[in-house]
Coordinates of C-alpha atoms in Angstrom, one line a residue:
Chain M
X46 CA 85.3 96.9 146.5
X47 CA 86.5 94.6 149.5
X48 CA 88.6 94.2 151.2
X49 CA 90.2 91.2 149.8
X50 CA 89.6 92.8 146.4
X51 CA 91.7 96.1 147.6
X52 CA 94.7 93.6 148.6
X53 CA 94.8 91.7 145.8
X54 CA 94.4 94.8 143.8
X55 CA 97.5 96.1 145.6
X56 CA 99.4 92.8 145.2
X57 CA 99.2 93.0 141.9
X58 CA 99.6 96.7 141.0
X59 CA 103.1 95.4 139.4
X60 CA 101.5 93.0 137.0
X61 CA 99.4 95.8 135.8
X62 CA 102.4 97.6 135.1
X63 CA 104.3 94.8 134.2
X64 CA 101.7 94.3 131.4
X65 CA 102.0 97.7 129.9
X66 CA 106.1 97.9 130.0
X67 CA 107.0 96.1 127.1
X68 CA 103.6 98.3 124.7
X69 CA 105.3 100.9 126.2
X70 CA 109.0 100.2 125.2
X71 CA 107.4 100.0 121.6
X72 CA 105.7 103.6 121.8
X73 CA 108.8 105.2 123.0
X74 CA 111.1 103.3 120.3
X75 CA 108.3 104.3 117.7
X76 CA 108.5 108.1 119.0
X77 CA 111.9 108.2 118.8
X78 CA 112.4 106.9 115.8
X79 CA 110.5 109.3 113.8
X80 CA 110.7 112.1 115.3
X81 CA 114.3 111.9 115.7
X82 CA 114.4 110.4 111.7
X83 CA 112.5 113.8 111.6
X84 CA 114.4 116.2 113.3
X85 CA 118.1 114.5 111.4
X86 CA 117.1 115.5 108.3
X87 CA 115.5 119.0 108.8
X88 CA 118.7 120.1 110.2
X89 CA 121.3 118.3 109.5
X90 CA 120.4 115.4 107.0
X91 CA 121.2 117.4 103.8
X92 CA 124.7 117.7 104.9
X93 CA 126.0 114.6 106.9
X94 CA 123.8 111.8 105.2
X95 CA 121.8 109.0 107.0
X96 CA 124.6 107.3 108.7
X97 CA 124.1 108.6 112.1
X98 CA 120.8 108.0 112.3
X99 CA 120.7 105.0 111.1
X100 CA 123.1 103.7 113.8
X101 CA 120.9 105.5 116.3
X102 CA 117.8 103.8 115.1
X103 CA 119.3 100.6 115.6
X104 CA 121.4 101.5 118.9
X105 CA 117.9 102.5 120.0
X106 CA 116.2 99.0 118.7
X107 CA 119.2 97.1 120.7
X108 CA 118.4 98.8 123.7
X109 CA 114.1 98.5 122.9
X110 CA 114.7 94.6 122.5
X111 CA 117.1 94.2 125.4
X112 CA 114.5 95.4 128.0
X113 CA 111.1 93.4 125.8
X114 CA 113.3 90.3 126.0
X115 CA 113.8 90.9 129.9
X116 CA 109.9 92.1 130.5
X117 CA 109.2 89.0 128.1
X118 CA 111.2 86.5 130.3
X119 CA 109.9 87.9 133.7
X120 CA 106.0 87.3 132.4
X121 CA 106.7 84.0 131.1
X122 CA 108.1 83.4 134.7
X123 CA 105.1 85.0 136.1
X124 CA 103.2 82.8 134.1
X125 CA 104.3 79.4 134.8
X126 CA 103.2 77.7 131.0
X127 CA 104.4 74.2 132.0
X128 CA 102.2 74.3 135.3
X129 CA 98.5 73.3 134.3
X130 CA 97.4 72.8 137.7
X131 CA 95.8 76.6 138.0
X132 CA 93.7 77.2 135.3
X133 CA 90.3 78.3 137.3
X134 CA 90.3 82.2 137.1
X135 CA 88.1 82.4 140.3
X136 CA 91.6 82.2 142.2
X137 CA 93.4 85.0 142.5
X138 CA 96.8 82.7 142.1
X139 CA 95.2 81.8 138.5
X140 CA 94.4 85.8 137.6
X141 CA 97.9 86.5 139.1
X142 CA 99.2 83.9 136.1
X143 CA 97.3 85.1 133.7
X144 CA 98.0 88.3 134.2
X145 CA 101.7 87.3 133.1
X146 CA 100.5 85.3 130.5
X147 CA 99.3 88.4 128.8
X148 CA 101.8 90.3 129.6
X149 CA 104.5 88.0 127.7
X150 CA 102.3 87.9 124.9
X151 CA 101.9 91.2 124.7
X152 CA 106.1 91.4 124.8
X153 CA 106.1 89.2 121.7
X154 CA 103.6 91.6 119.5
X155 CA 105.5 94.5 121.0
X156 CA 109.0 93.0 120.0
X157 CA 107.4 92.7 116.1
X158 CA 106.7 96.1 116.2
X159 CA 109.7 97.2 117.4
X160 CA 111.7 95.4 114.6
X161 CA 108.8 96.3 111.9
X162 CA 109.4 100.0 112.8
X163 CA 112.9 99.2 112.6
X164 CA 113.2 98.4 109.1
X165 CA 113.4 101.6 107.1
X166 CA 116.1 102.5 109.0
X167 CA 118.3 99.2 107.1
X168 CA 117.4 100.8 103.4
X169 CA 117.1 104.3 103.2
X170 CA 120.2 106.4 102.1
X171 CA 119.4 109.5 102.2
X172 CA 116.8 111.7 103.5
X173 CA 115.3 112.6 100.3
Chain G
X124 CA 57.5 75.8 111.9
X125 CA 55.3 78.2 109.8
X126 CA 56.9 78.9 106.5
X127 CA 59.2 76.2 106.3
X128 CA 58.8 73.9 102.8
X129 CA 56.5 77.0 101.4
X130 CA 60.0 77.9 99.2
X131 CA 59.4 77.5 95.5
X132 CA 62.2 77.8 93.0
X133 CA 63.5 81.1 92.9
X134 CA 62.6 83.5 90.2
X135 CA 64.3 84.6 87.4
X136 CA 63.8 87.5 88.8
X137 CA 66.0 87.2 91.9
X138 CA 68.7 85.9 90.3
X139 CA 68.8 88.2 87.4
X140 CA 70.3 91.1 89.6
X141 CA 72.8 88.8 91.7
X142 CA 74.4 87.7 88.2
X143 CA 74.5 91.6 86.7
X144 CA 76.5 91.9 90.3
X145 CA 78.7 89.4 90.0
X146 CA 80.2 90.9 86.4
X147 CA 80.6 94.6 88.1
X148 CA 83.8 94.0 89.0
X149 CA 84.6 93.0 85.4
X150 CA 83.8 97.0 84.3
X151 CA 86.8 97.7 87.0
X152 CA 89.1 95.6 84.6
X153 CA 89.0 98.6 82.5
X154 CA 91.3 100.3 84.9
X155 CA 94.3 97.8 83.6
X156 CA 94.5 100.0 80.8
X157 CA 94.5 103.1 79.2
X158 CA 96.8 106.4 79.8
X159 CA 96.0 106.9 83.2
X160 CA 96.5 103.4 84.9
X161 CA 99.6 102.3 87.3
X162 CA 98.8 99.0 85.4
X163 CA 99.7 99.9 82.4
X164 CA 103.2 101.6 82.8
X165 CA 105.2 103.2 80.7
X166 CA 108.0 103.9 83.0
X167 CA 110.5 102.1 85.2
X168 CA 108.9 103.7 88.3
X169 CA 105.5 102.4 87.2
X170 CA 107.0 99.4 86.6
X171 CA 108.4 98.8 89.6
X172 CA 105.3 99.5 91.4
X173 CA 102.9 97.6 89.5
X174 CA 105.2 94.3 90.2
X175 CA 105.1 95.7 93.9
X176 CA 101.1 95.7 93.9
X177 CA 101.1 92.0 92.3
X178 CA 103.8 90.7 95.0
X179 CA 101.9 92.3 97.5
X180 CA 98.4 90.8 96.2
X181 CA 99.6 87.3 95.8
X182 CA 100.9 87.4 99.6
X183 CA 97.3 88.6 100.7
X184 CA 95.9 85.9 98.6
X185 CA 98.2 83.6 100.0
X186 CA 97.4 84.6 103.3
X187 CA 93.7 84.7 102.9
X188 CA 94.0 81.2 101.6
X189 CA 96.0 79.8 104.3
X190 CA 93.6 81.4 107.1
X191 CA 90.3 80.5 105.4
X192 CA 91.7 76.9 104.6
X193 CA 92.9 76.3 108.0
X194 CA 89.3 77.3 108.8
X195 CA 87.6 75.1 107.2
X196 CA 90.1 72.0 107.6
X197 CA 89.1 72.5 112.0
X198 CA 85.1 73.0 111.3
X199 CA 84.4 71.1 108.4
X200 CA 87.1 68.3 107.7
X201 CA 88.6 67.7 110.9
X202 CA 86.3 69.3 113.5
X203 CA 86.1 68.2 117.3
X204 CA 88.7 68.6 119.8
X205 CA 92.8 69.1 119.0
X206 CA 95.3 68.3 121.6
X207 CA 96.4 71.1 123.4
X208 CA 99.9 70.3 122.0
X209 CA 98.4 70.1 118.2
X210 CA 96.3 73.5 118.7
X211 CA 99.1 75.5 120.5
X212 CA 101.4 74.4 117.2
X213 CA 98.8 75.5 115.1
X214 CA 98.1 78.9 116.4
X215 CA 101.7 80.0 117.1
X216 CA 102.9 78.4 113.7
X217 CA 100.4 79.4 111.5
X218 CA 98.5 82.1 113.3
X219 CA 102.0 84.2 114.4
X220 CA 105.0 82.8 113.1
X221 CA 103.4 82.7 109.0
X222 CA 102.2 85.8 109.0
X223 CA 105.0 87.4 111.0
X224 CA 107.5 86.6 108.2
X225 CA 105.2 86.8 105.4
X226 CA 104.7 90.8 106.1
X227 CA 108.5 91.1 107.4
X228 CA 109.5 89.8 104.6
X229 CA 106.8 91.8 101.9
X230 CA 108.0 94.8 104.6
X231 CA 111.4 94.6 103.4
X232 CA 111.4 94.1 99.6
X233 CA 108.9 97.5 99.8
X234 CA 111.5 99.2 101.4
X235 CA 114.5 97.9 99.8
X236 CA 112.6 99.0 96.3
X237 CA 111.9 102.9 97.8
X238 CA 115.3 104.4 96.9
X239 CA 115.3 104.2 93.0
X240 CA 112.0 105.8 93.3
X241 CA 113.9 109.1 94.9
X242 CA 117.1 108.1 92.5
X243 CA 118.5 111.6 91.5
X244 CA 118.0 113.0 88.6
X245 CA 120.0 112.8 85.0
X246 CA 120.2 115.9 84.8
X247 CA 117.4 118.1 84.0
X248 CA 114.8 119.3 86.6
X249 CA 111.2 120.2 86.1
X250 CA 110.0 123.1 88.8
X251 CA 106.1 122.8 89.2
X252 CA 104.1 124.7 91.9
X253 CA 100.1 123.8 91.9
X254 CA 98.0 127.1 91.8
X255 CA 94.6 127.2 92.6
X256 CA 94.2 124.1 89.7
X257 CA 96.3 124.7 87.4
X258 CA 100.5 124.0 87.2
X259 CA 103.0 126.4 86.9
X260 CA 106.0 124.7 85.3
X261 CA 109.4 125.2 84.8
X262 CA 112.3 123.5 82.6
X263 CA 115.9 123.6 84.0
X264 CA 118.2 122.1 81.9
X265 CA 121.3 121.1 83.1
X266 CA 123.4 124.0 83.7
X267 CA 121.0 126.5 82.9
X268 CA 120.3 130.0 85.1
X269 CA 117.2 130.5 84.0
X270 CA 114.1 128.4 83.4
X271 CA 111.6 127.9 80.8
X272 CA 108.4 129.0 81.6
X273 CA 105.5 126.8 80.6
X274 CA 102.3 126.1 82.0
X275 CA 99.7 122.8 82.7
X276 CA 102.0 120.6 80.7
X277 CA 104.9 118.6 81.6
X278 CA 107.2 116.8 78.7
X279 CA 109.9 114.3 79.7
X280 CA 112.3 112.7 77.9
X281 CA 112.3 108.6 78.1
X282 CA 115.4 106.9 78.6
X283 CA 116.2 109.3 81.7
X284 CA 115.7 110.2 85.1
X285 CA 114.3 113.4 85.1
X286 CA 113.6 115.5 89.1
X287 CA 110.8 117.1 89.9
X288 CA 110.8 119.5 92.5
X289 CA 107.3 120.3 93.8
X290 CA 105.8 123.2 95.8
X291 CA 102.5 124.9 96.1
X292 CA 100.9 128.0 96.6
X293 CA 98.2 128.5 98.9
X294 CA 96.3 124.8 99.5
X295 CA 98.6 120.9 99.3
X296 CA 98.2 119.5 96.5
X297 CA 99.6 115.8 94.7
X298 CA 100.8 115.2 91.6
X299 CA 100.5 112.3 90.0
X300 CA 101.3 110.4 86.8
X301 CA 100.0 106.9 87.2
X302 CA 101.7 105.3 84.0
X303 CA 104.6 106.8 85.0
X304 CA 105.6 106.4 88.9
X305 CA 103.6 107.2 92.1
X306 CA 102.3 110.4 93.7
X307 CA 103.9 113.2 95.3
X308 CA 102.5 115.6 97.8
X309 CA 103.2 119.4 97.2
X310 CA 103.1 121.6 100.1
X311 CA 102.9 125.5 100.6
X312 CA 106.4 126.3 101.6
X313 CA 108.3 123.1 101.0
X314 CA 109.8 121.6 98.3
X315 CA 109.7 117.9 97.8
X316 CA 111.2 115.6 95.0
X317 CA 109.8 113.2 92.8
X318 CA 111.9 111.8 90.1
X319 CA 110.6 109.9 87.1
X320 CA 112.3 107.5 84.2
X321 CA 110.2 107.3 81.4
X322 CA 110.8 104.8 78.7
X323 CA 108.0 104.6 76.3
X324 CA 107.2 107.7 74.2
X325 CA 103.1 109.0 74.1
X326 CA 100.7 110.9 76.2
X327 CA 99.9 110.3 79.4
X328 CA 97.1 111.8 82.2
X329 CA 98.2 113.2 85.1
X330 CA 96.0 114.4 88.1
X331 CA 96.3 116.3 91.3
X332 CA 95.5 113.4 93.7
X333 CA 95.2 115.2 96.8
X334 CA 91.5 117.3 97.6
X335 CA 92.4 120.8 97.2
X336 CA 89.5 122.4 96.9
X337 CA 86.2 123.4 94.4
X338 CA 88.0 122.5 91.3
X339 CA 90.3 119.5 92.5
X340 CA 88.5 117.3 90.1
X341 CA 89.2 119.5 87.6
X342 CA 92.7 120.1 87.8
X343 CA 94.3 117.8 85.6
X344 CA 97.4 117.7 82.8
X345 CA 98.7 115.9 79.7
X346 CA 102.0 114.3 80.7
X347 CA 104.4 114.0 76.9
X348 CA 106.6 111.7 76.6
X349 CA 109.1 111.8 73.8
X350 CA 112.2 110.2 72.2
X351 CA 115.4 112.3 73.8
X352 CA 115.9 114.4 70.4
X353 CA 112.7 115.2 69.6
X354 CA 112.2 116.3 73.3
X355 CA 115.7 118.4 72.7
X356 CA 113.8 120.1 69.8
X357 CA 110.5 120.9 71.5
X358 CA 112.4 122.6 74.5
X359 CA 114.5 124.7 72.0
X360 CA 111.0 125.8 70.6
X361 CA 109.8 126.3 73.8
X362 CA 112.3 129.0 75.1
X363 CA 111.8 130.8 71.9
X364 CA 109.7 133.7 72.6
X365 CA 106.4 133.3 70.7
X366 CA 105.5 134.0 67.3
X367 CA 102.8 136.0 68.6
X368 CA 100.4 137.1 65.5
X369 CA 99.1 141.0 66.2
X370 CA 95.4 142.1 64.8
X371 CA 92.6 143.1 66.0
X372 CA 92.8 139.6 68.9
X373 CA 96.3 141.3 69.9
X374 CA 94.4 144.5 70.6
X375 CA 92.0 143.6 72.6
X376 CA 93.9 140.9 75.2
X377 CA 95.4 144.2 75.4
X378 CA 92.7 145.9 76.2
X379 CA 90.9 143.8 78.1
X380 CA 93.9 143.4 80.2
X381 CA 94.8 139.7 79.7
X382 CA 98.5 140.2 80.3
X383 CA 98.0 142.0 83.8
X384 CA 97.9 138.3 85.0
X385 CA 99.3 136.3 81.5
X386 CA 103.2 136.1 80.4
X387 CA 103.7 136.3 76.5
X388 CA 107.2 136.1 75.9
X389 CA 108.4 138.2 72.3
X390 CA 105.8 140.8 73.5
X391 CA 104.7 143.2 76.6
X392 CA 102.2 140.9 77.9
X393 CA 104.2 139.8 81.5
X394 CA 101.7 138.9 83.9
X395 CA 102.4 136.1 86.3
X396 CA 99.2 135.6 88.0
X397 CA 97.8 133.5 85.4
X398 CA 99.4 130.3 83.1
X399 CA 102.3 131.3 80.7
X400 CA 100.5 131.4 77.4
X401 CA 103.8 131.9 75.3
X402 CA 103.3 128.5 73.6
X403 CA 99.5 128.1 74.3
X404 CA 98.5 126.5 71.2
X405 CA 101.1 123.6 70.8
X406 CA 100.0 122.2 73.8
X407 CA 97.7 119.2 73.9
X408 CA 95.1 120.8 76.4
X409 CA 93.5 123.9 77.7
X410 CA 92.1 124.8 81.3
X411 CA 94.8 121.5 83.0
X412 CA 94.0 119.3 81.6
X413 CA 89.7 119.5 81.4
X414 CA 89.5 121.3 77.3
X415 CA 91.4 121.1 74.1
X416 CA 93.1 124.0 72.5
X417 CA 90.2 124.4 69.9
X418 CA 88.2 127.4 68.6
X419 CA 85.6 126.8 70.4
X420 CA 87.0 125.8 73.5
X421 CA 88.7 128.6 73.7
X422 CA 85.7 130.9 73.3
X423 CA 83.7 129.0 76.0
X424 CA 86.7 129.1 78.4
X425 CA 87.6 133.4 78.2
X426 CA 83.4 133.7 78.5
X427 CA 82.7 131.3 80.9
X428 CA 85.7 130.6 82.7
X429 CA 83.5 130.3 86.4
X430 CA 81.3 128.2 85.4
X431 CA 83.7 125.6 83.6
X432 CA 86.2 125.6 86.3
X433 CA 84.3 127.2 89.7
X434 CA 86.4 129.7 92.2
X435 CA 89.2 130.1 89.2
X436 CA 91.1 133.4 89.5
X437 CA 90.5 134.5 86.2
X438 CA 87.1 135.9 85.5
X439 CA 84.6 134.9 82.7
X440 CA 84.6 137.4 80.0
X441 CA 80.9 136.9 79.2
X442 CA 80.2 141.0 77.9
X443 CA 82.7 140.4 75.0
X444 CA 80.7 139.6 71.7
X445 CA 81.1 136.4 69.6
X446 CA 83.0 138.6 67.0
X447 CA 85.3 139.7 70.1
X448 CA 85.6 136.1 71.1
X449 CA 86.3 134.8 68.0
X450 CA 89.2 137.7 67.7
X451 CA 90.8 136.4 71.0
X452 CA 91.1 132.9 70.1
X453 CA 92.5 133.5 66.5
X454 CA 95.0 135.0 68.9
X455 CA 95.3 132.4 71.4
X456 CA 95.7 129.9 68.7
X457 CA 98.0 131.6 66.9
X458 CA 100.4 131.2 70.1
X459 CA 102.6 128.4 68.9

């Protein structure tokens, strides 16, 4: 690896990361979730109903969507859609684009999921 | 090029086979029907279900359509280049947005539908624990403190909701009742619930549906549904002790030590290793579900019991003599 390769690998360390936040957001949602869906009723479902949990899940989908929006907005930023001057990726201005061009994508797929694995938690009423 | 014009017609030959495939799938159509389909149901749960498979199907075809027509509109009736703008709309439209909803929406009439599958019961609860393949059952009746015991059978009333509550002894195992609802795991050392609303009255299959072992496939049971007051009379019967017949049969399950591991209420025989056998020959089947309750059934099952239904508990009587046999099951079927 070069030089030039290192630096731009560097510079753009925070893409990489930006690209897996929002997948991310979705795993930890998904965890969550269940296992806390899990945990409710094991110990105390039985007793107190669903109602807690269901306003945790979708406290917990608030807060997953709030921060995919944000990731969302920063890529699309990052990406620059409107400019078509940069489409060659030989330059590493083009890759740094694209980079947030995938990145906002993959906040869009990761905000589906987040609602999909959301849904259960609008119908059940009870744990049974 | 070499080999190109050289094509006669083709045979008869070749296109005998690729017709005989295309009608396979009409042999599946046999699987609408009968008394072990979730196509033809005889229960709300069932019901609901099947509608749930045909909404389901119809947005796939949908789907399918709209992809594979979209696909051949850009190569075949409109191919060459879109505008940028035009393509973008497409793919985000129909390629994201479409299907998005589509499954959102399918998503949420699936769940909204799941509760009246786990609706509580009407009352009376049916207590079944899968043994190494065969069903221990249990009838509660509303109010009652102790159950009746029955065995690799269960009979439901239609017109109610009825709660099963399902455990297991040593391996997981399923049960399920296609014409009546969908399938419900049982698990060592859990209970879970499955609750069923029969409405038409008849006899339906049901099959452990989860691999349990040698004799999974062979683990089966006759599912009766009948009209509330003739259900109300056969459960009366049922926690009757049995009119058990005595002779020389009585002697030898006796002797033989059949009731070490077999309950026969109205006598000493209290075993509970094995099926209840109180009412053994008013059910509809012998072994779960795999024999009838005949004569010779019978006979084949006590001698051979191994080799009809491998790694069974019970083991095959094959020293006892025909006479002997035919002693046992004039017992057995005297059991009503």
């Amino acid at each position: 690896m070069s030089h030039q390769d290192q630096d731009e690998f560097r510079d753009e360390s925070v893409s990489l990361w930006r690209i897996a936040f929002a997948p991310t957001v979705w795993a930890f949602h998904f965890l969550l979730c269940y296992a806390g869906g899990a945990v409710w009723c094991a110990k105390f479902g039985a007793a107190q109903g669903v109602g807690f949990l269901r306003i945790s899940v979708l406290g917990l989908t608030v807060l997953a969507l709030a921060l995919i929006v944000w990731q969302g907005w920063r890529s699309a930023r990052q990406w620059e859609p409107h400019d078509a001057s940069a489409t060659d990726l030989h330059r590493p201005e083009s890759r740094h684009r694209f980079l947030g061009h995938a990145a906002f994508l993959l906040s869009i797929i990761s905000g589906v999921g987040v609602i999909y694995v959301a849904l259960p938690a609008l119908f059940i009423t009870s744990c049974r | 090029m070499a080999g190109e014009g050289v094509q006669g017609p083709r045979s008869d030959k070749a296109i005998l086979p690729r017709r005989a495939v295309c009608l396979l799938p009409l042999v599946l159509i046999a699987g609408c029907t009968g008394r072990q389909s979730a196509l033809a149901p005889a229960g709300e749960d069932a019901a609901q279900l099947k509608l749930l498979l045909l909404v389901m199907l119809a947005g796939a075809v949908v789907l399918w359509l709209a992809l594979n027509g979209l696909f051949y509109y850009v190569t075949r009736i409109r191919p060459g280049a879109f505008h940028i703008r035009h393509a973008n709309r497409l793919i985000i439209g129909a390629g994201v947005i479409f299907p998005t909803v589509l499954i959102g929406a399918l998503l949420a009439w699936g769940l909204s539908i799941m509760p009246g599958q786990r609706a509580p019961g009407d009352g009376l609860v049916i207590r079944v624990k899968a043994e190494e393949w065969w069903w221990r059952v249990e009838y509660w009746p509303q109010g009652s403190d102790a159950p009746i015991t029955s065995a690799n059978e269960i009979r439901l009333p239609t017109g109610s909701r009825t709660e099963l509550r399902l455990t297991a002894n040593l391996y997981i195992h399923s049960l399920w009742i296609p014409a009546l609802g969908g399938k419900m795991d049982m698990i060592p050392g859990r209970e879970t619930v499955l609750t069923l609303h029969p409405q038409a009255a008849g006899t339906y299959r049901g099959q452990c549906a989860e691999f349990c072992g040698a004799s999974h496939a062979l683990m089966a049971f006759e599912t009766v549904v009948m009209e509330p007051d003739a259900f109300a009379e056969w459960l009366r019967a049922e926690a009757a002790p049995a009119a058990a017949p005595g002779g020389a049969g009585a002697a030898l399950f006796r002797d033989e030590g059949c009731g070490a591991c077999h309950t026969i209420r109205g006598t000493d025989f209290a075993g509970t290793v094995g099926p209840d056998l109180t009412h053994l020959a008013s059910r509809v089947s012998l072994g779960a579900g795999i024999m009838q309750v005949s004569r010779d059934d019978l006979k084949r099952w006590i001698a051979h019991t191994g080799d009809i239904k491998p790694e069974v508990a019970m083991p095959a009587y094959d020293w006892l003599s025909d006479a002997d046999l035919d002693h046992l099951a004039t017992y057995l079927e005297g059991l009503r």
